Amino acid sequence: MPLTLPQLERHLFKAADILRGKMDASEFKEYIFGMLFLKRCSDVFDQRREEVIAQQRAQGSSQAEAVELAEVKRWYGQSFYVPPTSRWSYLVNEAHENVGDFLNKALGGLENNNASLHDVLEHIDFTRKVGASKIPDIKLRQLITHFSSYRLRNEDFEFPDLLGAAYEYLISEFADSAGKKGGEFYTPRSVVRMMVRLLKPTQDMSIYDPCVGSGGMLILSKEYVDEHGGEGRRLALYGQEENGTVWSIAKMNMLLHGIPNADLRNDDTLGEPAHVENGELLRFDRVLSNPPFSINWGTADKGKDGQPVWQPRHPERFRYGQVPLGAKKADLMFLQHMVAVTREGGMVATVMPHGVLFRGGDECAIRAGLIEADLLEAVIGLPANLFYGTGIPACVLVLRQCRGNESGKPAERRGKVLFINADREYFEGRAQNYLLPEHIEKIVNTFDHFAAVPGFAALVDTATLKGNDYNLNIRRYADNASPSEPQDVRAHLAGGVPRAEVEAKAALFRAHGLDPDDLLLARDAGYLDFAPNLTTRATLKLAIETHPGVLAAEQAVADAFDGWWQAHSPRITALAGAPSFVSLRQELLTSFSAALEPVGLLGRYAVRGIVAGFWDQSKYDFLTLMARGAKGVVAAWRSSILTALDDDKAKQNPLDHKLVRALLPDFIESLAELDARKAELDSQLKAAAPDKGEEGEAEAGDDDEAAVDEAQLKAWKKELAALKKQLKAQQAAFAEHLNAAVDALDEAQAAALLLVILRADMQAILGRHVSAQRQQLVAAFENWWDKYRVTLVAIEQERDAAAGELQWFLKALGYV
């Protein structure tokens, strides 16, 4: 069976578990990355070596001659030559003591024999002390044994880029575990996708990231080109990273993603820009980056001659000014570097802290220069708590380089800056916020149309910015603050829902098919009362959810979805064996929007977000479908389920997997019934057990005659024992049932099952959006109930009644 993405992700996470505790994620990540890279290189080398030996034998060489010839490096031009002491089999057989030395020599041998790996692996030192001691041999030996579990050749993967996808997963997990340090090498991929979509790179362009981190900006630029019909391999990718360990991670990331020619340099971008040709800085078509926030601009130290000891090369980059040396304000220096290395008409998108938008002094002068040169195109405010290492909100600045002495912007954008306030566009996670596809759609679509959107985006001309002393504070121009909650004094005093407040929600009611007159009755010209059948706050939700208009509107969405799925789902299964899924992505996005938007219940961005979310969720299944057909997808799901069965730390119960629910519904229902009866018996036995007093004696209850007799207890215990045995047998037979069901499928049946499962996935996403929209209806009515249902008159009446009752008690007691 091919290795699946969930299997490989679980495998890599367990490798991290071996070292977890000895050191934190920011320290041990390089060891896991190094082991993975070494294992991959060794496995690919072994495959090529076997091919060379077979070719030489076929040409008449003896086995010994063929083996000797297979050591010639020229055979391995498309991969890496792995010397004997770097091969995995050698480590497995020989590395038992001083294992760290063996691993260091293995990485060194791999690096020394392949020019493209120069300096990449030398940062990884398995003999380095962690705390007071080195990693013990037993731990390193465990890692070798663990990584031996799976072979990592292309033919072993469920889809071609499996290793790259798993490496990205591992980087994100390390960033999550490393906390603040995670932000040094990882930008959340939802933010990167948004930035790439803002700049829209195309094949044959050059892409540059001056603070490349783990390489996500470059990799997602390539993915974007591939997904939009271009050839991502034709991009010229460049990057620079000061941290040596992070740089080596980025290099390995590129290689594992099948990008061997990315030009990544290891040095300080501000002090020593490395991409220089004939003394001139290289220029790039697109620049994307997330530089470290507010680090020192060099150092203020001076030498004996009184001159600064730190002087950046190519100071012409900073034509709009510099902040004082040593100041923790290097943000706009990074930005000026990006602008300086951007080609005429090229574009920049970079993450920045909000301080750069409004701080005064030298930073204000730099902003003025950028704005007056008409370089700044958009300022996009992002939600707080999106990035690792900081909870503060950040922004994305989009700039476009001039063409000669003229602005590089399209004519209609010249002399203007678009402000987008997207700080409310997020999904709140457990420890971090996230941009969902619909949020990205809204931001990118607004930028593409370059138009004002009330409460979200504003167009501001250069003259206005100059009049405001080049202050770019987003809320100053695009204020998305919610209007204050209206409070009607008369309604508070006498009751009734103000008709004006109801009319303000007309668009929401119309979209969801609700006529508010069905729930609210006219009191007078300006006020409404709740209908007589709405007697408690709890009745509001039920009345809305069962309202005929609401049901009809939601059914219209369901019907539109059904019709769209019937028409377009065959294109999904047609991916089997296809070379690309580019056209499918655009077809699904366009056709789904055309089918669902006219219904009117969900807004444009929500509709586009649904199909974009479905695509992101299903992309790897589509890749497997292309590589191995529908049966290959089902087989990959099965492999992941069976692997998870043996994993006590699996994040999801394998019995809850969507394949199991679709393929073995009767089996799952039977297990659920057994579980329910077991829980019922446990509860009955617990309730029947007498409470123990302090001395351990059973305490007599108030209702001794109702106690369960001994015979009943014995019967329950006997049934429970039998149930547990039956449950255990059923669970043990699960793998057999699953294998039998999957093996019985032919390709056509697997394709039909795949569509059933994917339809349920997409329907669930759609259902969440419809439910959220419906909840807005409920919230509106509940808010009016909370505000106006209890009037001041009623409160005063209750007060007077309570006071009268108190007076009666006091009188009865003789106090008055």
mmCIF file of N, CA and C in Angstrom, residues 643-704:
data_model
loop_
_atom_site.group_PDB
_atom_site.id
_atom_site.type_symbol
_atom_site.label_atom_id
_atom_site.label_comp_id
_atom_site.label_asym_id
_atom_site.label_seq_id
_atom_site.Cartn_x
_atom_site.Cartn_y
_atom_site.Cartn_z
ATOM 1 N N THR A 643 -3.454 2.503 10.285
ATOM 2 C CA THR A 643 -2.300 3.001 11.029
ATOM 3 C C THR A 643 -2.746 3.677 12.316
ATOM 4 N N ALA A 644 -3.827 4.455 12.226
ATOM 5 C CA ALA A 644 -4.328 5.176 13.404
ATOM 6 C C ALA A 644 -4.865 4.227 14.469
ATOM 7 N N LEU A 645 -5.315 3.044 14.045
ATOM 8 C CA LEU A 645 -5.822 2.066 15.019
ATOM 9 C C LEU A 645 -4.758 1.694 16.049
ATOM 10 N N ASP A 646 -3.508 1.687 15.615
ATOM 11 C CA ASP A 646 -2.413 1.283 16.499
ATOM 12 C C ASP A 646 -1.757 2.471 17.208
ATOM 13 N N ASP A 647 -2.345 3.641 17.033
ATOM 14 C CA ASP A 647 -1.747 4.854 17.604
ATOM 15 C C ASP A 647 -2.610 5.358 18.752
ATOM 16 N N ASP A 648 -2.093 5.245 19.961
ATOM 17 C CA ASP A 648 -2.845 5.698 21.133
ATOM 18 C C ASP A 648 -3.034 7.208 21.148
ATOM 19 N N LYS A 649 -2.163 7.934 20.422
ATOM 20 C CA LYS A 649 -2.222 9.395 20.443
ATOM 21 C C LYS A 649 -2.894 9.969 19.198
ATOM 22 N N ALA A 650 -3.594 9.133 18.464
ATOM 23 C CA ALA A 650 -4.266 9.613 17.254
ATOM 24 C C ALA A 650 -5.242 10.730 17.606
ATOM 25 N N LYS A 651 -5.211 11.811 16.803
ATOM 26 C CA LYS A 651 -6.058 12.969 17.100
ATOM 27 C C LYS A 651 -7.527 12.673 16.846
ATOM 28 N N GLN A 652 -7.802 11.728 15.978
ATOM 29 C CA GLN A 652 -9.178 11.388 15.637
ATOM 30 C C GLN A 652 -9.392 9.890 15.810
ATOM 31 N N ASN A 653 -10.543 9.520 16.349
ATOM 32 C CA ASN A 653 -10.901 8.113 16.444
ATOM 33 C C ASN A 653 -11.021 7.551 15.026
ATOM 34 N N PRO A 654 -10.214 6.554 14.678
ATOM 35 C CA PRO A 654 -10.271 6.026 13.300
ATOM 36 C C PRO A 654 -11.655 5.519 12.913
ATOM 37 N N LEU A 655 -12.458 5.133 13.896
ATOM 38 C CA LEU A 655 -13.811 4.671 13.582
ATOM 39 C C LEU A 655 -14.716 5.820 13.136
ATOM 40 N N ASP A 656 -14.275 7.065 13.382
ATOM 41 C CA ASP A 656 -15.043 8.232 12.946
ATOM 42 C C ASP A 656 -14.625 8.728 11.570
ATOM 43 N N HIS A 657 -13.674 8.049 10.945
ATOM 44 C CA HIS A 657 -13.204 8.485 9.618
ATOM 45 C C HIS A 657 -14.355 8.455 8.617
ATOM 46 N N LYS A 658 -14.342 9.391 7.687
ATOM 47 C CA LYS A 658 -15.455 9.518 6.735
ATOM 48 C C LYS A 658 -15.610 8.273 5.862
ATOM 49 N N LEU A 659 -14.523 7.557 5.583
ATOM 50 C CA LEU A 659 -14.646 6.316 4.812
ATOM 51 C C LEU A 659 -15.412 5.264 5.599
ATOM 52 N N VAL A 660 -15.133 5.170 6.882
ATOM 53 C CA VAL A 660 -15.810 4.173 7.723
ATOM 54 C C VAL A 660 -17.301 4.486 7.807
ATOM 55 N N ARG A 661 -17.625 5.766 7.999
ATOM 56 C CA ARG A 661 -19.040 6.147 8.099
ATOM 57 C C ARG A 661 -19.788 5.848 6.810
ATOM 58 N N ALA A 662 -19.106 6.012 5.670
ATOM 59 C CA ALA A 662 -19.775 5.802 4.382
ATOM 60 C C ALA A 662 -19.827 4.336 3.984
ATOM 61 N N LEU A 663 -18.787 3.572 4.333
ATOM 62 C CA LEU A 663 -18.654 2.202 3.833
ATOM 63 C C LEU A 663 -19.212 1.167 4.807
ATOM 64 N N LEU A 664 -19.159 1.453 6.100
ATOM 65 C CA LEU A 664 -19.599 0.477 7.109
ATOM 66 C C LEU A 664 -20.625 1.080 8.068
ATOM 67 N N PRO A 665 -21.708 1.669 7.553
ATOM 68 C CA PRO A 665 -22.670 2.324 8.458
ATOM 69 C C PRO A 665 -23.323 1.347 9.430
ATOM 70 N N ASP A 666 -23.656 0.129 8.958
ATOM 71 C CA ASP A 666 -24.299 -0.852 9.833
ATOM 72 C C ASP A 666 -23.364 -1.288 10.952
ATOM 73 N N PHE A 667 -22.098 -1.480 10.607
ATOM 74 C CA PHE A 667 -21.108 -1.892 11.599
ATOM 75 C C PHE A 667 -20.965 -0.804 12.671
ATOM 76 N N ILE A 668 -20.879 0.448 12.237
ATOM 77 C CA ILE A 668 -20.723 1.565 13.175
ATOM 78 C C ILE A 668 -21.968 1.716 14.037
ATOM 79 N N GLU A 669 -23.145 1.532 13.430
ATOM 80 C CA GLU A 669 -24.395 1.629 14.199
ATOM 81 C C GLU A 669 -24.460 0.530 15.259
ATOM 82 N N SER A 670 -24.018 -0.671 14.886
ATOM 83 C CA SER A 670 -24.008 -1.784 15.843
ATOM 84 C C SER A 670 -23.080 -1.480 17.018
ATOM 85 N N LEU A 671 -21.889 -0.945 16.710
ATOM 86 C CA LEU A 671 -20.962 -0.570 17.781
ATOM 87 C C LEU A 671 -21.557 0.504 18.673
ATOM 88 N N ALA A 672 -22.233 1.479 18.063
ATOM 89 C CA ALA A 672 -22.827 2.571 18.830
ATOM 90 C C ALA A 672 -23.899 2.050 19.776
ATOM 91 N N GLU A 673 -24.686 1.087 19.294
ATOM 92 C CA GLU A 673 -25.737 0.501 20.146
ATOM 93 C C GLU A 673 -25.121 -0.240 21.332
ATOM 94 N N LEU A 674 -24.038 -0.983 21.060
ATOM 95 C CA LEU A 674 -23.361 -1.696 22.146
ATOM 96 C C LEU A 674 -22.766 -0.715 23.151
ATOM 97 N N ASP A 675 -22.167 0.359 22.649
ATOM 98 C CA ASP A 675 -21.580 1.382 23.530
ATOM 99 C C ASP A 675 -22.650 2.047 24.381
ATOM 100 N N ALA A 676 -23.798 2.325 23.761
ATOM 101 C CA ALA A 676 -24.881 2.979 24.487
ATOM 102 C C ALA A 676 -25.407 2.079 25.603
ATOM 103 N N ARG A 677 -25.581 0.795 25.291
ATOM 104 C CA ARG A 677 -26.080 -0.141 26.313
ATOM 105 C C ARG A 677 -25.045 -0.320 27.427
ATOM 106 N N LYS A 678 -23.762 -0.338 27.074
ATOM 107 C CA LYS A 678 -22.703 -0.450 28.080
ATOM 108 C C LYS A 678 -22.739 0.752 29.023
ATOM 109 N N ALA A 679 -22.889 1.962 28.438
ATOM 110 C CA ALA A 679 -22.950 3.178 29.263
ATOM 111 C C ALA A 679 -24.160 3.150 30.177
ATOM 112 N N GLU A 680 -25.291 2.615 29.661
ATOM 113 C CA GLU A 680 -26.508 2.529 30.469
ATOM 114 C C GLU A 680 -26.313 1.573 31.651
ATOM 115 N N LEU A 681 -25.684 0.424 31.393
ATOM 116 C CA LEU A 681 -25.437 -0.540 32.463
ATOM 117 C C LEU A 681 -24.458 0.020 33.488
ATOM 118 N N ASP A 682 -23.417 0.689 33.017
ATOM 119 C CA ASP A 682 -22.463 1.316 33.940
ATOM 120 C C ASP A 682 -23.177 2.295 34.858
ATOM 121 N N SER A 683 -24.079 3.071 34.279
ATOM 122 C CA SER A 683 -24.817 4.073 35.057
ATOM 123 C C SER A 683 -25.736 3.407 36.075
ATOM 124 N N GLN A 684 -26.416 2.332 35.662
ATOM 125 C CA GLN A 684 -27.323 1.633 36.576
ATOM 126 C C GLN A 684 -26.563 1.003 37.744
ATOM 127 N N LEU A 685 -25.415 0.402 37.444
ATOM 128 C CA LEU A 685 -24.613 -0.226 38.506
ATOM 129 C C LEU A 685 -24.053 0.819 39.466
ATOM 130 N N LYS A 686 -23.656 1.946 38.925
ATOM 131 C CA LYS A 686 -23.124 3.006 39.772
ATOM 132 C C LYS A 686 -24.208 3.562 40.673
ATOM 133 N N ALA A 687 -25.413 3.735 40.119
ATOM 134 C CA ALA A 687 -26.521 4.269 40.910
ATOM 135 C C ALA A 687 -26.952 3.280 41.993
ATOM 136 N N ALA A 688 -26.821 1.964 41.688
ATOM 137 C CA ALA A 688 -27.259 0.949 42.650
ATOM 138 C C ALA A 688 -26.242 0.710 43.751
ATOM 139 N N ALA A 689 -24.986 1.091 43.526
ATOM 140 C CA ALA A 689 -23.945 0.854 44.535
ATOM 141 C C ALA A 689 -24.196 1.747 45.740
ATOM 142 N N PRO A 690 -24.208 1.182 46.989
ATOM 143 C CA PRO A 690 -24.458 1.998 48.181
ATOM 144 C C PRO A 690 -23.311 2.949 48.448
ATOM 145 N N ASP A 691 -23.663 4.176 48.904
ATOM 146 C CA ASP A 691 -22.633 5.146 49.282
ATOM 147 C C ASP A 691 -21.912 4.662 50.519
ATOM 148 N N LYS A 692 -20.622 4.944 50.595
ATOM 149 C CA LYS A 692 -19.816 4.546 51.744
ATOM 150 C C LYS A 692 -19.652 5.719 52.700
ATOM 151 N N GLY A 693 -19.840 5.458 53.955
ATOM 152 C CA GLY A 693 -19.620 6.486 54.975
ATOM 153 C C GLY A 693 -18.152 6.624 55.271
ATOM 154 N N GLU A 694 -17.837 7.468 56.274
ATOM 155 C CA GLU A 694 -16.437 7.730 56.608
ATOM 156 C C GLU A 694 -15.730 6.475 57.084
ATOM 157 N N GLU A 695 -16.445 5.571 57.713
ATOM 158 C CA GLU A 695 -15.824 4.342 58.219
ATOM 159 C C GLU A 695 -15.879 3.224 57.199
ATOM 160 N N GLY A 696 -16.342 3.550 55.996
ATOM 161 C CA GLY A 696 -16.400 2.525 54.958
ATOM 162 C C GLY A 696 -17.678 1.719 55.021
ATOM 163 N N GLU A 697 -18.600 2.072 55.937
ATOM 164 C CA GLU A 697 -19.860 1.342 56.042
ATOM 165 C C GLU A 697 -20.865 1.908 55.048
ATOM 166 N N ALA A 698 -21.680 1.033 54.528
ATOM 167 C CA ALA A 698 -22.725 1.494 53.626
ATOM 168 C C ALA A 698 -23.737 2.299 54.403
ATOM 169 N N GLU A 699 -24.119 3.475 53.871
ATOM 170 C CA GLU A 699 -25.088 4.318 54.552
ATOM 171 C C GLU A 699 -26.485 3.962 54.081
ATOM 172 N N ALA A 700 -27.396 3.883 55.037
ATOM 173 C CA ALA A 700 -28.780 3.572 54.705
ATOM 174 C C ALA A 700 -29.417 4.753 53.994
ATOM 175 N N GLY A 701 -30.170 4.504 52.969
ATOM 176 C CA GLY A 701 -30.831 5.576 52.240
ATOM 177 C C GLY A 701 -32.208 5.828 52.809
ATOM 178 N N ASP A 702 -32.849 6.872 52.285
ATOM 179 C CA ASP A 702 -34.198 7.198 52.730
ATOM 180 C C ASP A 702 -35.219 6.268 52.105
ATOM 181 N N ASP A 703 -34.741 5.493 51.125
ATOM 182 C CA ASP A 703 -35.705 4.718 50.339
ATOM 183 C C ASP A 703 -35.197 3.298 50.187
ATOM 184 N N ASP A 704 -34.956 2.642 51.362
ATOM 185 C CA ASP A 704 -34.341 1.309 51.328
ATOM 186 C C ASP A 704 -35.159 0.307 50.540
#
